[in-house]
Coordinates of N, CA and C and ligand atoms in Angstrom, one line a residue:
M45 N 47.7 71.8 -45.9 CA 47.1 71.7 -47.3 C 48.2 72.2 -48.3
P46 N 48.4 71.4 -49.3 CA 49.3 71.8 -50.4 C 48.9 73.0 -51.2
T47 N 49.8 73.9 -51.6 CA 49.4 75.0 -52.5 C 49.1 74.5 -53.9
P48 N 48.5 75.3 -54.7 CA 48.2 74.9 -56.1 C 49.5 74.3 -56.8
S49 N 50.6 75.0 -56.6 CA 51.8 74.5 -57.2 C 52.3 73.2 -56.7
M50 N 52.2 73.0 -55.4 CA 52.5 71.7 -54.8 C 51.6 70.6 -55.3
E51 N 50.3 71.0 -55.5 CA 49.3 70.0 -56.0 C 49.7 69.6 -57.4
D52 N 50.2 70.5 -58.3 CA 50.6 70.1 -59.6 C 51.7 69.1 -59.6
Y53 N 52.7 69.4 -58.7 CA 53.8 68.5 -58.6 C 53.4 67.1 -58.1
L54 N 52.6 67.1 -57.0 CA 52.2 65.8 -56.5 C 51.4 65.0 -57.5
E55 N 50.5 65.7 -58.2 CA 49.7 65.0 -59.2 C 50.6 64.4 -60.3
R56 N 51.6 65.1 -60.7 CA 52.4 64.7 -61.8 C 53.3 63.5 -61.3
I57 N 53.9 63.7 -60.1 CA 54.8 62.7 -59.5 C 54.0 61.4 -59.4
Y58 N 52.8 61.5 -58.9 CA 51.9 60.3 -58.7 C 51.7 59.6 -60.0
M59 N 51.4 60.3 -61.1 CA 51.2 59.8 -62.4 C 52.4 59.1 -63.0
L60 N 53.6 59.8 -62.8 CA 54.9 59.2 -63.3 C 55.2 57.9 -62.6
I61 N 54.9 57.8 -61.3 CA 55.2 56.6 -60.6 C 54.3 55.5 -61.0
E62 N 53.0 55.9 -61.2 CA 52.0 54.9 -61.7 C 52.5 54.3 -63.1
E63 N 52.9 55.2 -64.0 CA 53.2 54.8 -65.3 C 54.6 54.1 -65.4
K64 N 55.6 54.6 -64.7 CA 57.0 54.1 -64.9 C 57.6 53.4 -63.7
G65 N 56.9 53.6 -62.6 CA 57.5 53.0 -61.4 C 58.4 53.9 -60.6
Y66 N 58.7 55.1 -61.3 CA 59.6 56.0 -60.6 C 59.4 57.4 -61.2
A67 N 59.8 58.4 -60.5 CA 59.7 59.8 -61.0 C 61.1 60.5 -60.8
R68 N 61.7 60.8 -61.9 CA 63.0 61.5 -61.8 C 62.8 63.0 -61.9
V69 N 63.7 63.8 -61.4 CA 63.6 65.2 -61.5 C 63.5 65.6 -62.9
S70 N 64.3 65.0 -63.8 CA 64.2 65.4 -65.2 C 62.9 65.1 -65.9
D71 N 62.3 64.0 -65.5 CA 60.9 63.6 -66.0 C 59.9 64.6 -65.5
I72 N 60.0 65.0 -64.3 CA 59.0 65.9 -63.7 C 59.2 67.3 -64.4
A73 N 60.4 67.7 -64.6 CA 60.7 69.0 -65.2 C 60.1 69.0 -66.6
E74 N 60.3 67.9 -67.3 CA 59.8 67.8 -68.7 C 58.3 67.9 -68.7
A75 N 57.7 67.1 -67.9 CA 56.2 67.0 -67.8 C 55.6 68.3 -67.4
L76 N 56.2 69.1 -66.5 CA 55.6 70.3 -66.1 C 56.1 71.5 -66.8
E77 N 57.1 71.3 -67.8 CA 57.7 72.3 -68.6 C 58.3 73.4 -67.7
V78 N 59.1 73.0 -66.7 CA 59.8 73.9 -65.8 C 61.3 73.5 -65.8
H79 N 62.1 74.3 -65.3 CA 63.6 74.1 -65.2 C 63.8 73.0 -64.0
P80 N 64.8 72.1 -64.3 CA 65.1 71.1 -63.2 C 65.4 71.7 -61.9
S81 N 66.0 72.9 -61.8 CA 66.3 73.5 -60.5 C 65.0 73.9 -59.8
S82 N 64.0 74.2 -60.5 CA 62.7 74.5 -59.8 C 62.1 73.2 -59.3
V83 N 62.3 72.1 -60.0 CA 61.8 70.8 -59.5 C 62.5 70.5 -58.2
T84 N 63.8 70.6 -58.2 CA 64.6 70.2 -57.0 C 64.1 71.0 -55.8
K85 N 63.9 72.3 -56.1 CA 63.5 73.2 -55.0 C 62.1 72.7 -54.4
M86 N 61.2 72.5 -55.3 CA 59.9 72.0 -54.9 C 59.9 70.7 -54.2
V87 N 60.7 69.8 -54.8 CA 60.8 68.4 -54.2 C 61.3 68.5 -52.8
Q88 N 62.3 69.4 -52.5 CA 62.8 69.6 -51.2 C 61.7 70.2 -50.2
K89 N 60.8 71.0 -50.8 CA 59.7 71.6 -50.0 C 58.7 70.5 -49.7
L90 N 58.4 69.6 -50.7 CA 57.5 68.5 -50.5 C 58.0 67.5 -49.5
D91 N 59.3 67.4 -49.5 CA 60.0 66.5 -48.5 C 59.8 67.0 -47.1
K92 N 60.0 68.3 -47.0 CA 59.9 69.0 -45.7 C 58.5 68.9 -45.1
S93 N 57.5 68.9 -46.0 CA 56.1 68.8 -45.6 C 55.6 67.3 -45.5
D94 N 56.6 66.4 -45.6 CA 56.3 64.9 -45.5 C 55.4 64.3 -46.6
Y95 N 55.4 64.9 -47.8 CA 54.7 64.3 -48.9 C 55.6 63.3 -49.6
L96 N 56.9 63.4 -49.5 CA 57.8 62.5 -50.1 C 59.1 62.5 -49.4
V97 N 59.9 61.5 -49.8 CA 61.3 61.4 -49.3 C 62.2 61.5 -50.5
Y98 N 63.1 62.5 -50.5 CA 64.0 62.7 -51.6 C 65.5 62.5 -51.2
E99 N 66.1 61.6 -52.0 CA 67.5 61.4 -51.8 C 68.2 61.7 -53.2
R100 N 69.2 62.6 -53.1 CA 69.7 63.2 -54.3 C 70.1 62.2 -55.4
Y101 N 70.7 61.1 -55.1 CA 71.1 60.1 -56.1 C 70.2 58.9 -56.2
R102 N 69.3 58.8 -55.3 CA 68.4 57.6 -55.4 C 67.0 57.9 -55.8
G103 N 66.7 59.2 -56.0 CA 65.4 59.6 -56.5 C 64.4 59.8 -55.3
L104 N 63.1 59.8 -55.6 CA 62.2 60.1 -54.6 C 61.0 59.1 -54.5
I105 N 60.5 59.0 -53.3 CA 59.3 58.1 -53.1 C 58.3 58.9 -52.4
L106 N 57.0 58.7 -52.7 CA 55.9 59.3 -52.0 C 55.7 58.7 -50.6
T107 N 55.5 59.5 -49.6 CA 55.1 58.9 -48.3 C 53.6 58.4 -48.4
A108 N 53.1 57.8 -47.4 CA 51.7 57.4 -47.4 C 50.8 58.6 -47.6
K109 N 51.2 59.7 -47.0 CA 50.4 61.0 -47.1 C 50.5 61.5 -48.5
G110 N 51.7 61.5 -49.1 CA 51.8 62.0 -50.5 C 51.1 61.1 -51.5
N111 N 51.2 59.8 -51.2 CA 50.5 58.9 -52.1 C 49.0 59.1 -52.1
K112 N 48.5 59.3 -50.9 CA 47.0 59.4 -50.8 C 46.5 60.7 -51.5
I113 N 47.2 61.8 -51.2 CA 46.8 63.1 -51.9 C 47.0 63.0 -53.4
G114 N 48.2 62.4 -53.8 CA 48.5 62.3 -55.2 C 47.3 61.6 -55.9
K115 N 46.9 60.5 -55.3 CA 45.8 59.7 -55.9 C 44.5 60.5 -56.1
R116 N 44.2 61.3 -55.0 CA 43.0 62.1 -55.1 C 43.1 63.2 -56.1
L117 N 44.3 63.8 -56.3 CA 44.5 64.9 -57.2 C 44.4 64.4 -58.7
V118 N 44.9 63.2 -58.9 CA 44.7 62.6 -60.3 C 43.3 62.2 -60.5
Y119 N 42.6 61.7 -59.5 CA 41.1 61.4 -59.6 C 40.4 62.7 -59.9
R120 N 40.7 63.8 -59.2 CA 40.0 65.1 -59.4 C 40.2 65.6 -60.8
H121 N 41.4 65.5 -61.3 CA 41.7 66.0 -62.7 C 40.9 65.1 -63.7
E122 N 40.9 63.8 -63.5 CA 40.2 63.0 -64.5 C 38.7 63.2 -64.4
L123 N 38.2 63.3 -63.2 CA 36.7 63.6 -63.0 C 36.3 64.9 -63.7
L124 N 37.1 65.9 -63.5 CA 36.8 67.2 -64.1 C 36.9 67.1 -65.7
E125 N 37.8 66.3 -66.2 CA 37.8 66.1 -67.7 C 36.5 65.4 -68.1
D126 N 36.1 64.3 -67.4 CA 34.9 63.6 -67.7 C 33.7 64.6 -67.7
F127 N 33.7 65.4 -66.6 CA 32.6 66.4 -66.5 C 32.6 67.4 -67.7
M128 N 33.7 67.9 -68.1 CA 33.8 68.8 -69.2 C 33.3 68.1 -70.5
K129 N 33.7 66.8 -70.7 CA 33.2 66.1 -71.9 C 31.7 66.0 -71.9
I130 N 31.2 65.6 -70.7 CA 29.7 65.4 -70.6 C 29.0 66.7 -70.9
I131 N 29.4 67.8 -70.4 CA 28.7 69.0 -70.6 C 29.0 69.6 -72.0
G132 N 29.8 68.9 -72.8 CA 30.0 69.2 -74.2 C 31.0 70.2 -74.5
V133 N 32.0 70.5 -73.6 CA 33.1 71.4 -73.9 C 34.0 70.8 -75.0
N134 N 34.4 71.7 -75.9 CA 35.3 71.3 -77.0 C 36.5 70.7 -76.4
E135 N 36.8 69.5 -76.9 CA 38.0 68.7 -76.5 C 39.3 69.5 -76.5
D136 N 39.4 70.5 -77.4 CA 40.6 71.3 -77.6 C 40.9 72.1 -76.4
H137 N 39.9 72.5 -75.6 CA 40.3 73.3 -74.4 C 40.0 72.6 -73.1
I138 N 39.6 71.3 -73.1 CA 39.3 70.6 -71.9 C 40.5 70.6 -70.9
Y139 N 41.7 70.2 -71.4 CA 42.9 70.1 -70.6 C 43.2 71.4 -69.9
Q140 N 43.3 72.5 -70.7 CA 43.6 73.8 -70.1 C 42.5 74.3 -69.1
D141 N 41.3 74.0 -69.4 CA 40.2 74.4 -68.5 C 40.3 73.7 -67.2
V142 N 40.6 72.4 -67.3 CA 40.7 71.6 -66.0 C 41.9 72.1 -65.2
E143 N 43.1 72.4 -65.9 CA 44.2 72.9 -65.2 C 43.9 74.2 -64.5
G144 N 43.0 75.0 -65.2 CA 42.7 76.3 -64.6 C 41.8 76.3 -63.4
I145 N 40.9 75.3 -63.3 CA 39.9 75.3 -62.2 C 40.3 74.3 -61.1
E146 N 41.1 73.2 -61.4 CA 41.2 72.1 -60.4 C 41.7 72.5 -59.0
H147 N 42.5 73.6 -58.9 CA 43.0 73.9 -57.6 C 42.1 74.9 -56.9
H148 N 41.0 75.3 -57.5 CA 40.2 76.4 -57.0 C 38.8 75.9 -56.7
I149 N 38.6 74.7 -56.5 CA 37.2 74.1 -56.3 C 37.3 73.2 -55.0
S150 N 36.2 73.3 -54.2 CA 36.2 72.5 -53.0 C 36.0 71.0 -53.2
W151 N 36.4 70.2 -52.2 CA 36.2 68.8 -52.4 C 34.7 68.5 -52.3
D152 N 33.9 69.4 -51.6 CA 32.5 69.2 -51.7 C 32.0 69.3 -53.1
A153 N 32.4 70.4 -53.8 CA 32.0 70.5 -55.2 C 32.4 69.3 -56.1
I154 N 33.6 68.8 -55.8 CA 34.1 67.7 -56.5 C 33.2 66.5 -56.3
D155 N 32.8 66.3 -55.1 CA 31.9 65.1 -54.8 C 30.5 65.3 -55.5
R156 N 30.0 66.5 -55.6 CA 28.7 66.8 -56.2 C 28.9 66.6 -57.8
I157 N 30.0 67.1 -58.3 CA 30.3 66.9 -59.7 C 30.4 65.4 -60.0
G158 N 30.9 64.6 -59.1 CA 31.0 63.2 -59.2 C 29.6 62.6 -59.3
D159 N 28.7 63.1 -58.5 CA 27.3 62.6 -58.6 C 26.7 62.9 -60.0
L160 N 27.0 64.1 -60.5 CA 26.4 64.5 -61.8 C 27.0 63.6 -62.9
V161 N 28.3 63.4 -62.9 CA 28.9 62.6 -63.9 C 28.3 61.2 -63.9
Q162 N 28.1 60.7 -62.6 CA 27.4 59.3 -62.5 C 26.0 59.4 -63.1
Y163 N 25.3 60.4 -62.8 CA 23.9 60.6 -63.3 C 23.9 60.4 -64.8
F164 N 24.9 61.0 -65.5 CA 24.9 60.9 -67.0 C 25.4 59.6 -67.4
Q165 N 26.4 59.0 -66.7 CA 26.9 57.7 -67.1 C 26.0 56.6 -66.9
E166 N 25.1 56.7 -65.9 CA 24.2 55.6 -65.6 C 23.1 55.3 -66.7
K167 N 22.8 56.4 -67.4 CA 21.7 56.2 -68.4 C 22.1 57.1 -69.7
E168 N 22.3 56.4 -70.8 CA 22.7 57.0 -72.0 C 21.7 58.1 -72.5
S169 N 20.4 57.8 -72.2 CA 19.4 58.7 -72.7 C 19.5 60.1 -72.1
R170 N 20.1 60.2 -70.9 CA 20.2 61.5 -70.2 C 21.2 62.4 -71.0
L171 N 22.2 61.8 -71.5 CA 23.2 62.6 -72.3 C 22.6 63.0 -73.6
E172 N 21.8 62.1 -74.2 CA 21.1 62.5 -75.5 C 20.1 63.7 -75.3
T173 N 19.5 63.7 -74.1 CA 18.6 64.8 -73.8 C 19.4 66.1 -73.7
L174 N 20.5 66.0 -73.0 CA 21.4 67.2 -72.9 C 21.8 67.7 -74.3
R175 N 22.2 66.7 -75.2 CA 22.7 67.1 -76.5 C 21.6 67.7 -77.3
D176 N 20.3 67.3 -77.1 CA 19.2 67.9 -77.8 C 19.0 69.3 -77.4
I177 N 19.1 69.6 -76.1 CA 19.0 71.0 -75.7 C 20.1 71.8 -76.3
Q178 N 21.3 71.3 -76.3 CA 22.5 72.0 -76.8 C 22.3 72.3 -78.3
K179 N 21.8 71.3 -79.0 CA 21.5 71.5 -80.5 C 20.5 72.7 -80.7
R180 N 19.5 72.6 -79.9 CA 18.4 73.7 -79.9 C 19.1 75.1 -79.6
N181 N 19.9 75.1 -78.6 CA 20.5 76.4 -78.2 C 21.4 76.9 -79.3
D182 N 22.2 76.0 -79.9 CA 23.1 76.4 -80.9 C 22.4 77.0 -82.1
Q183 N 21.2 76.4 -82.4 CA 20.4 76.9 -83.6 C 19.9 78.2 -83.3
A184 N 19.6 78.5 -82.0 CA 19.0 79.8 -81.7 C 20.0 80.9 -81.7
D185 N 21.3 80.6 -81.7 CA 22.3 81.6 -81.7 C 22.4 82.4 -83.0
Ligands
LIG392 MN1 46.0 68.6 -63.4

């Protein structure tokens, strides 16, 4: 199992490869706001754990294992953002909230949150009912 820090890297590397077709150490460093030497260290660790293959001058590629987990990590992040939006969390803190919880929640909980997101997406009136409750609660404060 990857550590939270490894998860952040795998998630970001997967996204970079999706968007640009490759992930350079400098791009990863910029995206994660860390020093390139930290990226190199982590990339070597991920290589050792068979999540990717790293060659100093040729860049890196995800292995099948790295690609599979990267995809799931990006899905998890996006699902949690959708969930936060649905429950009405202020857009200004959604990203930070998701970054804070994504590594500390079981895949079982993720699946159940997926059901709940689907529940609200399948019928617009369900979201309206939730918003009505929230309006009432806000007025009561
Ligand atoms: Mn994330």
